[in-house]
């Protein structure tokens, strides 16, 4: 899998870009959220009109579930492999949009792959075949009230699923759209400092 890796401290941040992004996009955000942390930033392997994504969709907001399942396991295996090679220790996903959705799928399908997650603009990517056991895994979900890409009820459903699975959930609704705002980075950084010293 094409990716960038920056060695650094543990926990490592797994950076997952949005549709049309690549492995370079979230590197500055990773440095900002936890200066000096190890960063692992893969590129989504699906192309939609030339734009990288982490799984196939049939239409905006309509996902190919078989593909999500396959790609989620592929990504989780890749992360486990890199983690063993680079001795990464705990891994926290930081995903935006499509990247946040595959991070959510990892929490639902491979609950032990991540020690925490920051999900910017995520929705419920699929119904897991069985409820995962998340044992207090900290998850921060940052959602925009005026987001026209991510349906509010789907974000809400994701938060409920994760909470029922035992995650330590924080859901924050912001008066904003799909794009991220600077204040959210401060919030995410503070959340990270609170949960992972
Ligand atoms: C997705 O396809 O994962 C969501 O609709 C968000 C996006 O467009 O990336």
mmCIF file with all atom_site columns, C-alpha atoms and ligand atoms in Angstrom:
data_model
loop_
_atom_site.group_PDB
_atom_site.id
_atom_site.type_symbol
_atom_site.label_atom_id
_atom_site.label_alt_id
_atom_site.label_comp_id
_atom_site.label_asym_id
_atom_site.label_entity_id
_atom_site.label_seq_id
_atom_site.pdbx_PDB_ins_code
_atom_site.Cartn_x
_atom_site.Cartn_y
_atom_site.Cartn_z
_atom_site.occupancy
_atom_site.B_iso_or_equiv
_atom_site.pdbx_formal_charge
_atom_site.auth_seq_id
_atom_site.auth_comp_id
_atom_site.auth_asym_id
_atom_site.auth_atom_id
_atom_site.pdbx_PDB_model_num
ATOM   1   C CA . UNK A 1 1   ? 0.000   0.000  0.000   1.00 0.00 ? 1   UNK A CA 1
ATOM   2   C CA . UNK A 1 2   ? 1.414   3.402  -0.935  1.00 0.00 ? 2   UNK A CA 1
ATOM   3   C CA . UNK A 1 3   ? 2.013   5.371  2.246   1.00 0.00 ? 3   UNK A CA 1
ATOM   4   C CA . UNK A 1 4   ? 4.189   7.846  4.094   1.00 0.00 ? 4   UNK A CA 1
ATOM   5   C CA . UNK A 1 5   ? 5.782   7.072  7.418   1.00 0.00 ? 5   UNK A CA 1
ATOM   6   C CA . UNK A 1 6   ? 7.392   9.488  9.857   1.00 0.00 ? 6   UNK A CA 1
ATOM   7   C CA . UNK A 1 7   ? 9.097   7.845  12.838  1.00 0.00 ? 7   UNK A CA 1
ATOM   8   C CA . UNK A 1 8   ? 8.315   9.355  16.230  1.00 0.00 ? 8   UNK A CA 1
ATOM   9   C CA . UNK A 1 9   ? 6.754   8.823  19.610  1.00 0.00 ? 9   UNK A CA 1
ATOM   10  C CA . UNK A 1 10  ? 3.932   6.492  20.574  1.00 0.00 ? 10  UNK A CA 1
ATOM   11  C CA . UNK A 1 11  ? 0.956   6.580  20.263  1.00 0.00 ? 11  UNK A CA 1
ATOM   12  C CA . UNK A 1 12  ? 1.295   6.746  16.502  1.00 0.00 ? 12  UNK A CA 1
ATOM   13  C CA . UNK A 1 13  ? -1.280  8.572  14.403  1.00 0.00 ? 13  UNK A CA 1
ATOM   14  C CA . UNK A 1 14  ? -2.828  6.764  11.439  1.00 0.00 ? 14  UNK A CA 1
ATOM   15  C CA . UNK A 1 15  ? -3.775  9.540  9.018   1.00 0.00 ? 15  UNK A CA 1
ATOM   16  C CA . UNK A 1 16  ? -6.652  8.816  6.628   1.00 0.00 ? 16  UNK A CA 1
ATOM   17  C CA . UNK A 1 17  ? -7.412  11.408 3.962   1.00 0.00 ? 17  UNK A CA 1
ATOM   18  C CA . UNK A 1 18  ? -10.726 12.349 2.333   1.00 0.00 ? 18  UNK A CA 1
ATOM   19  C CA . UNK A 1 19  ? -11.896 11.610 -1.222  1.00 0.00 ? 19  UNK A CA 1
ATOM   20  C CA . UNK A 1 20  ? -9.464  13.057 -3.761  1.00 0.00 ? 20  UNK A CA 1
ATOM   21  C CA . UNK A 1 21  ? -6.714  13.422 -1.182  1.00 0.00 ? 21  UNK A CA 1
ATOM   22  C CA . UNK A 1 22  ? -3.532  11.454 -0.747  1.00 0.00 ? 22  UNK A CA 1
ATOM   23  C CA . UNK A 1 23  ? -0.949  10.368 1.803   1.00 0.00 ? 23  UNK A CA 1
ATOM   24  C CA . UNK A 1 24  ? 0.515   13.889 2.012   1.00 0.00 ? 24  UNK A CA 1
ATOM   25  C CA . UNK A 1 25  ? -2.693  15.709 2.967   1.00 0.00 ? 25  UNK A CA 1
ATOM   26  C CA . UNK A 1 26  ? -2.937  15.117 6.684   1.00 0.00 ? 26  UNK A CA 1
ATOM   27  C CA . UNK A 1 27  ? 0.777   15.099 7.567   1.00 0.00 ? 27  UNK A CA 1
ATOM   28  C CA . UNK A 1 28  ? 0.651   18.764 8.743   1.00 0.00 ? 28  UNK A CA 1
ATOM   29  C CA . UNK A 1 29  ? -2.455  17.962 10.811  1.00 0.00 ? 29  UNK A CA 1
ATOM   30  C CA . UNK A 1 30  ? -0.631  15.016 12.386  1.00 0.00 ? 30  UNK A CA 1
ATOM   31  C CA . UNK A 1 31  ? 2.278   17.284 13.383  1.00 0.00 ? 31  UNK A CA 1
ATOM   32  C CA . UNK A 1 32  ? -0.172  19.797 14.791  1.00 0.00 ? 32  UNK A CA 1
ATOM   33  C CA . UNK A 1 33  ? -2.224  17.309 16.811  1.00 0.00 ? 33  UNK A CA 1
ATOM   34  C CA . UNK A 1 34  ? 0.741   15.572 18.430  1.00 0.00 ? 34  UNK A CA 1
ATOM   35  C CA . UNK A 1 35  ? 4.146   17.113 17.650  1.00 0.00 ? 35  UNK A CA 1
ATOM   36  C CA . UNK A 1 36  ? 6.824   14.415 17.390  1.00 0.00 ? 36  UNK A CA 1
ATOM   37  C CA . UNK A 1 37  ? 4.380   11.478 17.120  1.00 0.00 ? 37  UNK A CA 1
ATOM   38  C CA . UNK A 1 38  ? 5.012   8.666  14.650  1.00 0.00 ? 38  UNK A CA 1
ATOM   39  C CA . UNK A 1 39  ? 2.791   9.188  11.604  1.00 0.00 ? 39  UNK A CA 1
ATOM   40  C CA . UNK A 1 40  ? 1.536   6.515  9.234   1.00 0.00 ? 40  UNK A CA 1
ATOM   41  C CA . UNK A 1 41  ? -0.357  7.889  6.262   1.00 0.00 ? 41  UNK A CA 1
ATOM   42  C CA . UNK A 1 42  ? -1.591  5.463  3.584   1.00 0.00 ? 42  UNK A CA 1
ATOM   43  C CA . UNK A 1 43  ? -3.214  6.403  0.295   1.00 0.00 ? 43  UNK A CA 1
ATOM   44  C CA . UNK A 1 44  ? -6.721  5.072  -0.368  1.00 0.00 ? 44  UNK A CA 1
ATOM   45  C CA . UNK A 1 45  ? -6.475  2.316  -2.974  1.00 0.00 ? 45  UNK A CA 1
ATOM   46  C CA . UNK A 1 46  ? -9.739  2.903  -4.791  1.00 0.00 ? 46  UNK A CA 1
ATOM   47  C CA . UNK A 1 47  ? -9.919  5.411  -7.619  1.00 0.00 ? 47  UNK A CA 1
ATOM   48  C CA . UNK A 1 48  ? -13.173 7.248  -8.362  1.00 0.00 ? 48  UNK A CA 1
ATOM   49  C CA . UNK A 1 49  ? -12.731 9.320  -11.507 1.00 0.00 ? 49  UNK A CA 1
ATOM   50  C CA . UNK A 1 50  ? -9.028  9.444  -10.708 1.00 0.00 ? 50  UNK A CA 1
ATOM   51  C CA . UNK A 1 51  ? -9.632  10.447 -7.089  1.00 0.00 ? 51  UNK A CA 1
ATOM   52  C CA . UNK A 1 52  ? -8.226  8.198  -4.362  1.00 0.00 ? 52  UNK A CA 1
ATOM   53  C CA . UNK A 1 53  ? -10.643 6.834  -1.745  1.00 0.00 ? 53  UNK A CA 1
ATOM   54  C CA . UNK A 1 54  ? -10.523 4.069  0.852   1.00 0.00 ? 54  UNK A CA 1
ATOM   55  C CA . UNK A 1 55  ? -13.543 2.129  -0.460  1.00 0.00 ? 55  UNK A CA 1
ATOM   56  C CA . UNK A 1 56  ? -15.939 2.108  -3.378  1.00 0.00 ? 56  UNK A CA 1
ATOM   57  C CA . UNK A 1 57  ? -19.223 3.951  -3.370  1.00 0.00 ? 57  UNK A CA 1
ATOM   58  C CA . UNK A 1 58  ? -22.124 3.507  -5.744  1.00 0.00 ? 58  UNK A CA 1
ATOM   59  C CA . UNK A 1 59  ? -23.330 7.098  -5.348  1.00 0.00 ? 59  UNK A CA 1
ATOM   60  C CA . UNK A 1 60  ? -22.652 9.878  -2.819  1.00 0.00 ? 60  UNK A CA 1
ATOM   61  C CA . UNK A 1 61  ? -23.461 8.376  0.574   1.00 0.00 ? 61  UNK A CA 1
ATOM   62  C CA . UNK A 1 62  ? -24.305 4.943  -0.920  1.00 0.00 ? 62  UNK A CA 1
ATOM   63  C CA . UNK A 1 63  ? -21.480 2.542  -0.206  1.00 0.00 ? 63  UNK A CA 1
ATOM   64  C CA . UNK A 1 64  ? -20.422 -0.795 -1.663  1.00 0.00 ? 64  UNK A CA 1
ATOM   65  C CA . UNK A 1 65  ? -20.525 -2.826 1.564   1.00 0.00 ? 65  UNK A CA 1
ATOM   66  C CA . UNK A 1 66  ? -18.557 -5.808 0.281   1.00 0.00 ? 66  UNK A CA 1
ATOM   67  C CA . UNK A 1 67  ? -15.820 -3.440 -0.782  1.00 0.00 ? 67  UNK A CA 1
ATOM   68  C CA . UNK A 1 68  ? -15.858 -1.629 2.584   1.00 0.00 ? 68  UNK A CA 1
ATOM   69  C CA . UNK A 1 69  ? -15.441 -4.948 4.401   1.00 0.00 ? 69  UNK A CA 1
ATOM   70  C CA . UNK A 1 70  ? -12.593 -6.058 2.159   1.00 0.00 ? 70  UNK A CA 1
ATOM   71  C CA . UNK A 1 71  ? -10.769 -2.703 2.253   1.00 0.00 ? 71  UNK A CA 1
ATOM   72  C CA . UNK A 1 72  ? -11.205 -2.329 5.996   1.00 0.00 ? 72  UNK A CA 1
ATOM   73  C CA . UNK A 1 73  ? -9.533  -5.687 6.631   1.00 0.00 ? 73  UNK A CA 1
ATOM   74  C CA . UNK A 1 74  ? -6.804  -4.836 4.116   1.00 0.00 ? 74  UNK A CA 1
ATOM   75  C CA . UNK A 1 75  ? -6.111  -1.551 5.872   1.00 0.00 ? 75  UNK A CA 1
ATOM   76  C CA . UNK A 1 76  ? -6.200  -3.141 9.338   1.00 0.00 ? 76  UNK A CA 1
ATOM   77  C CA . UNK A 1 77  ? -3.740  -5.834 8.169   1.00 0.00 ? 77  UNK A CA 1
ATOM   78  C CA . UNK A 1 78  ? -1.462  -3.190 6.666   1.00 0.00 ? 78  UNK A CA 1
ATOM   79  C CA . UNK A 1 79  ? -1.523  -1.199 9.907   1.00 0.00 ? 79  UNK A CA 1
ATOM   80  C CA . UNK A 1 80  ? -0.807  -4.310 12.006  1.00 0.00 ? 80  UNK A CA 1
ATOM   81  C CA . UNK A 1 81  ? 2.107   -5.187 9.736   1.00 0.00 ? 81  UNK A CA 1
ATOM   82  C CA . UNK A 1 82  ? 3.586   -1.664 9.847   1.00 0.00 ? 82  UNK A CA 1
ATOM   83  C CA . UNK A 1 83  ? 3.044   -1.508 13.562  1.00 0.00 ? 83  UNK A CA 1
ATOM   84  C CA . UNK A 1 84  ? 5.051   -4.703 14.088  1.00 0.00 ? 84  UNK A CA 1
ATOM   85  C CA . UNK A 1 85  ? 7.841   -3.563 11.725  1.00 0.00 ? 85  UNK A CA 1
ATOM   86  C CA . UNK A 1 86  ? 8.154   -0.055 13.167  1.00 0.00 ? 86  UNK A CA 1
ATOM   87  C CA . UNK A 1 87  ? 7.265   -0.963 16.731  1.00 0.00 ? 87  UNK A CA 1
ATOM   88  C CA . UNK A 1 88  ? 4.495   1.619  16.814  1.00 0.00 ? 88  UNK A CA 1
ATOM   89  C CA . UNK A 1 89  ? 2.646   0.634  19.983  1.00 0.00 ? 89  UNK A CA 1
ATOM   90  C CA . UNK A 1 90  ? -0.764  2.260  20.305  1.00 0.00 ? 90  UNK A CA 1
ATOM   91  C CA . UNK A 1 91  ? -2.344  3.584  17.116  1.00 0.00 ? 91  UNK A CA 1
ATOM   92  C CA . UNK A 1 92  ? -4.909  6.347  16.935  1.00 0.00 ? 92  UNK A CA 1
ATOM   93  C CA . UNK A 1 93  ? -6.744  6.960  13.693  1.00 0.00 ? 93  UNK A CA 1
ATOM   94  C CA . UNK A 1 94  ? -7.249  10.523 12.514  1.00 0.00 ? 94  UNK A CA 1
ATOM   95  C CA . UNK A 1 95  ? -9.609  10.517 9.545   1.00 0.00 ? 95  UNK A CA 1
ATOM   96  C CA . UNK A 1 96  ? -11.436 13.084 7.485   1.00 0.00 ? 96  UNK A CA 1
ATOM   97  C CA . UNK A 1 97  ? -14.624 12.310 5.540   1.00 0.00 ? 97  UNK A CA 1
ATOM   98  C CA . UNK A 1 98  ? -14.003 9.106  3.541   1.00 0.00 ? 98  UNK A CA 1
ATOM   99  C CA . UNK A 1 99  ? -10.923 8.520  5.743   1.00 0.00 ? 99  UNK A CA 1
ATOM   100 C CA . UNK A 1 100 ? -13.062 8.983  8.875   1.00 0.00 ? 100 UNK A CA 1
ATOM   101 C CA . UNK A 1 101 ? -15.580 6.535  7.442   1.00 0.00 ? 101 UNK A CA 1
ATOM   102 C CA . UNK A 1 102 ? -13.004 3.786  6.964   1.00 0.00 ? 102 UNK A CA 1
ATOM   103 C CA . UNK A 1 103 ? -11.649 4.498  10.454  1.00 0.00 ? 103 UNK A CA 1
ATOM   104 C CA . UNK A 1 104 ? -15.227 4.039  11.721  1.00 0.00 ? 104 UNK A CA 1
ATOM   105 C CA . UNK A 1 105 ? -15.415 0.766  9.771   1.00 0.00 ? 105 UNK A CA 1
ATOM   106 C CA . UNK A 1 106 ? -12.175 -0.354 11.454  1.00 0.00 ? 106 UNK A CA 1
ATOM   107 C CA . UNK A 1 107 ? -13.689 0.353  14.870  1.00 0.00 ? 107 UNK A CA 1
ATOM   108 C CA . UNK A 1 108 ? -16.765 -1.674 13.925  1.00 0.00 ? 108 UNK A CA 1
ATOM   109 C CA . UNK A 1 109 ? -15.065 -4.603 12.149  1.00 0.00 ? 109 UNK A CA 1
ATOM   110 C CA . UNK A 1 110 ? -11.547 -4.728 13.644  1.00 0.00 ? 110 UNK A CA 1
ATOM   111 C CA . UNK A 1 111 ? -12.028 -3.168 17.089  1.00 0.00 ? 111 UNK A CA 1
ATOM   112 C CA . UNK A 1 112 ? -8.559  -4.113 18.317  1.00 0.00 ? 112 UNK A CA 1
ATOM   113 C CA . UNK A 1 113 ? -6.713  -2.464 15.424  1.00 0.00 ? 113 UNK A CA 1
ATOM   114 C CA . UNK A 1 114 ? -6.993  0.993  17.004  1.00 0.00 ? 114 UNK A CA 1
ATOM   115 C CA . UNK A 1 115 ? -6.527  2.404  20.504  1.00 0.00 ? 115 UNK A CA 1
ATOM   116 C CA . UNK A 1 116 ? -8.554  5.505  19.691  1.00 0.00 ? 116 UNK A CA 1
ATOM   117 C CA . UNK A 1 117 ? -9.923  7.574  16.835  1.00 0.00 ? 117 UNK A CA 1
ATOM   118 C CA . UNK A 1 118 ? -10.575 11.162 15.854  1.00 0.00 ? 118 UNK A CA 1
ATOM   119 C CA . UNK A 1 119 ? -13.278 11.169 13.204  1.00 0.00 ? 119 UNK A CA 1
ATOM   120 C CA . UNK A 1 120 ? -13.826 14.431 11.336  1.00 0.00 ? 120 UNK A CA 1
ATOM   121 C CA . UNK A 1 121 ? -17.156 14.283 9.420   1.00 0.00 ? 121 UNK A CA 1
ATOM   122 C CA . UNK A 1 122 ? -17.968 10.582 9.669   1.00 0.00 ? 122 UNK A CA 1
ATOM   123 C CA . UNK A 1 123 ? -21.158 8.594  9.176   1.00 0.00 ? 123 UNK A CA 1
ATOM   124 C CA . UNK A 1 124 ? -22.167 4.988  9.815   1.00 0.00 ? 124 UNK A CA 1
ATOM   125 C CA . UNK A 1 125 ? -20.329 3.206  6.965   1.00 0.00 ? 125 UNK A CA 1
ATOM   126 C CA . UNK A 1 126 ? -22.054 -0.160 7.471   1.00 0.00 ? 126 UNK A CA 1
ATOM   127 C CA . UNK A 1 127 ? -23.962 -2.193 10.012  1.00 0.00 ? 127 UNK A CA 1
ATOM   128 C CA . UNK A 1 128 ? -21.434 -4.556 11.598  1.00 0.00 ? 128 UNK A CA 1
ATOM   129 C CA . UNK A 1 129 ? -22.427 -8.247 11.396  1.00 0.00 ? 129 UNK A CA 1
ATOM   130 C CA . UNK A 1 130 ? -21.989 -8.442 15.171  1.00 0.00 ? 130 UNK A CA 1
ATOM   131 C CA . UNK A 1 131 ? -21.523 -5.642 17.692  1.00 0.00 ? 131 UNK A CA 1
ATOM   132 C CA . UNK A 1 132 ? -17.814 -5.037 18.364  1.00 0.00 ? 132 UNK A CA 1
ATOM   133 C CA . UNK A 1 133 ? -16.311 -4.839 21.866  1.00 0.00 ? 133 UNK A CA 1
ATOM   134 C CA . UNK A 1 134 ? -14.680 -1.452 22.183  1.00 0.00 ? 134 UNK A CA 1
ATOM   135 C CA . UNK A 1 135 ? -13.804 -1.553 25.891  1.00 0.00 ? 135 UNK A CA 1
ATOM   136 C CA . UNK A 1 136 ? -13.649 2.189  26.561  1.00 0.00 ? 136 UNK A CA 1
ATOM   137 C CA . UNK A 1 137 ? -11.714 3.006  23.364  1.00 0.00 ? 137 UNK A CA 1
ATOM   138 C CA . UNK A 1 138 ? -11.756 6.830  23.224  1.00 0.00 ? 138 UNK A CA 1
ATOM   139 C CA . UNK A 1 139 ? -13.443 8.180  20.081  1.00 0.00 ? 139 UNK A CA 1
ATOM   140 C CA . UNK A 1 140 ? -13.916 11.847 19.170  1.00 0.00 ? 140 UNK A CA 1
ATOM   141 C CA . UNK A 1 141 ? -16.493 12.493 16.462  1.00 0.00 ? 141 UNK A CA 1
ATOM   142 C CA . UNK A 1 142 ? -16.574 16.045 15.092  1.00 0.00 ? 142 UNK A CA 1
ATOM   143 C CA . UNK A 1 143 ? -19.609 16.765 12.951  1.00 0.00 ? 143 UNK A CA 1
ATOM   144 C CA . UNK A 1 144 ? -20.864 19.816 11.037  1.00 0.00 ? 144 UNK A CA 1
ATOM   145 C CA . UNK A 1 145 ? -24.508 20.849 11.410  1.00 0.00 ? 145 UNK A CA 1
ATOM   146 C CA . UNK A 1 146 ? -24.471 22.224 7.847   1.00 0.00 ? 146 UNK A CA 1
ATOM   147 C CA . UNK A 1 147 ? -22.552 19.360 6.275   1.00 0.00 ? 147 UNK A CA 1
ATOM   148 C CA . UNK A 1 148 ? -24.252 18.510 2.971   1.00 0.00 ? 148 UNK A CA 1
ATOM   149 C CA . UNK A 1 149 ? -22.131 15.380 2.400   1.00 0.00 ? 149 UNK A CA 1
ATOM   150 C CA . UNK A 1 150 ? -22.717 13.591 5.694   1.00 0.00 ? 150 UNK A CA 1
ATOM   151 C CA . UNK A 1 151 ? -26.339 13.032 6.813   1.00 0.00 ? 151 UNK A CA 1
ATOM   152 C CA . UNK A 1 152 ? -26.781 14.036 10.462  1.00 0.00 ? 152 UNK A CA 1
ATOM   153 C CA . UNK A 1 153 ? -28.855 10.974 11.329  1.00 0.00 ? 153 UNK A CA 1
ATOM   154 C CA . UNK A 1 154 ? -26.105 8.678  10.028  1.00 0.00 ? 154 UNK A CA 1
ATOM   155 C CA . UNK A 1 155 ? -23.493 10.446 12.188  1.00 0.00 ? 155 UNK A CA 1
ATOM   156 C CA . UNK A 1 156 ? -25.835 10.071 15.127  1.00 0.00 ? 156 UNK A CA 1
ATOM   157 C CA . UNK A 1 157 ? -26.310 6.362  14.391  1.00 0.00 ? 157 UNK A CA 1
ATOM   158 C CA . UNK A 1 158 ? -22.549 5.861  14.242  1.00 0.00 ? 158 UNK A CA 1
ATOM   159 C CA . UNK A 1 159 ? -22.144 7.529  17.646  1.00 0.00 ? 159 UNK A CA 1
ATOM   160 C CA . UNK A 1 160 ? -24.865 5.293  19.121  1.00 0.00 ? 160 UNK A CA 1
ATOM   161 C CA . UNK A 1 161 ? -23.333 2.107  17.652  1.00 0.00 ? 161 UNK A CA 1
ATOM   162 C CA . UNK A 1 162 ? -19.901 2.999  19.007  1.00 0.00 ? 162 UNK A CA 1
ATOM   163 C CA . UNK A 1 163 ? -21.258 3.951  22.393  1.00 0.00 ? 163 UNK A CA 1
ATOM   164 C CA . UNK A 1 164 ? -23.248 0.705  22.662  1.00 0.00 ? 164 UNK A CA 1
ATOM   165 C CA . UNK A 1 165 ? -20.088 -1.182 21.733  1.00 0.00 ? 165 UNK A CA 1
ATOM   166 C CA . UNK A 1 166 ? -18.426 0.351  24.798  1.00 0.00 ? 166 UNK A CA 1
ATOM   167 C CA . UNK A 1 167 ? -16.451 3.219  23.233  1.00 0.00 ? 167 UNK A CA 1
ATOM   168 C CA . UNK A 1 168 ? -15.728 6.277  25.327  1.00 0.00 ? 168 UNK A CA 1
ATOM   169 C CA . UNK A 1 169 ? -17.578 8.560  22.874  1.00 0.00 ? 169 UNK A CA 1
ATOM   170 C CA . UNK A 1 170 ? -17.403 12.301 22.503  1.00 0.00 ? 170 UNK A CA 1
ATOM   171 C CA . UNK A 1 171 ? -19.679 13.697 19.801  1.00 0.00 ? 171 UNK A CA 1
ATOM   172 C CA . UNK A 1 172 ? -19.314 17.402 19.039  1.00 0.00 ? 172 UNK A CA 1
ATOM   173 C CA . UNK A 1 173 ? -21.677 19.205 16.691  1.00 0.00 ? 173 UNK A CA 1
ATOM   174 C CA . UNK A 1 174 ? -20.188 22.366 15.182  1.00 0.00 ? 174 UNK A CA 1
ATOM   175 C CA . UNK A 1 175 ? -21.926 25.186 13.340  1.00 0.00 ? 175 UNK A CA 1
ATOM   176 C CA . UNK A 1 176 ? -20.072 24.436 10.153  1.00 0.00 ? 176 UNK A CA 1
ATOM   177 C CA . UNK A 1 177 ? -20.186 22.410 6.939   1.00 0.00 ? 177 UNK A CA 1
ATOM   178 C CA . UNK A 1 178 ? -18.042 19.631 5.480   1.00 0.00 ? 178 UNK A CA 1
ATOM   179 C CA . UNK A 1 179 ? -14.852 21.685 5.621   1.00 0.00 ? 179 UNK A CA 1
ATOM   180 C CA . UNK A 1 180 ? -12.803 21.660 8.774   1.00 0.00 ? 180 UNK A CA 1
ATOM   181 C CA . UNK A 1 181 ? -12.225 24.698 10.927  1.00 0.00 ? 181 UNK A CA 1
ATOM   182 C CA . UNK A 1 182 ? -9.115  25.663 12.852  1.00 0.00 ? 182 UNK A CA 1
ATOM   183 C CA . UNK A 1 183 ? -10.947 25.564 16.205  1.00 0.00 ? 183 UNK A CA 1
ATOM   184 C CA . UNK A 1 184 ? -11.649 21.861 15.671  1.00 0.00 ? 184 UNK A CA 1
ATOM   185 C CA . UNK A 1 185 ? -7.944  21.131 15.530  1.00 0.00 ? 185 UNK A CA 1
ATOM   186 C CA . UNK A 1 186 ? -7.455  22.753 18.934  1.00 0.00 ? 186 UNK A CA 1
ATOM   187 C CA . UNK A 1 187 ? -10.327 20.701 20.280  1.00 0.00 ? 187 UNK A CA 1
ATOM   188 C CA . UNK A 1 188 ? -8.907  17.493 18.806  1.00 0.00 ? 188 UNK A CA 1
ATOM   189 C CA . UNK A 1 189 ? -5.459  18.245 20.177  1.00 0.00 ? 189 UNK A CA 1
ATOM   190 C CA . UNK A 1 190 ? -6.839  18.855 23.663  1.00 0.00 ? 190 UNK A CA 1
ATOM   191 C CA . UNK A 1 191 ? -8.910  15.667 23.473  1.00 0.00 ? 191 UNK A CA 1
ATOM   192 C CA . UNK A 1 192 ? -5.801  13.717 22.449  1.00 0.00 ? 192 UNK A CA 1
ATOM   193 C CA . UNK A 1 193 ? -3.789  15.177 25.325  1.00 0.00 ? 193 UNK A CA 1
ATOM   194 C CA . UNK A 1 194 ? -6.566  14.287 27.770  1.00 0.00 ? 194 UNK A CA 1
ATOM   195 C CA . UNK A 1 195 ? -6.866  10.663 26.649  1.00 0.00 ? 195 UNK A CA 1
ATOM   196 C CA . UNK A 1 196 ? -3.312  9.804  25.571  1.00 0.00 ? 196 UNK A CA 1
ATOM   197 C CA . UNK A 1 197 ? -0.404  11.262 27.518  1.00 0.00 ? 197 UNK A CA 1
HETATM 198 C C1 . LIG B 2 .   ? -17.707 8.874  1.674   1.00 0.00 ? 1   LIG B C1 1
HETATM 199 O O1 . LIG B 2 .   ? -17.867 8.615  0.501   1.00 0.00 ? 1   LIG B O1 1
HETATM 200 O O2 . LIG B 2 .   ? -16.995 8.238  2.447   1.00 0.00 ? 1   LIG B O2 1
HETATM 201 C C2 . LIG B 2 .   ? -18.452 10.071 2.175   1.00 0.00 ? 1   LIG B C2 1
HETATM 202 O O3 . LIG B 2 .   ? -19.517 10.346 1.370   1.00 0.00 ? 1   LIG B O3 1
HETATM 203 C C3 . LIG B 2 .   ? -17.582 11.238 2.317   1.00 0.00 ? 1   LIG B C3 1
HETATM 204 C C4 . LIG B 2 .   ? -16.742 11.504 1.087   1.00 0.00 ? 1   LIG B C4 1
HETATM 205 O O4 . LIG B 2 .   ? -17.256 11.933 0.064   1.00 0.00 ? 1   LIG B O4 1
HETATM 206 O O5 . LIG B 2 .   ? -15.566 11.306 1.148   1.00 0.00 ? 1   LIG B O5 1
#
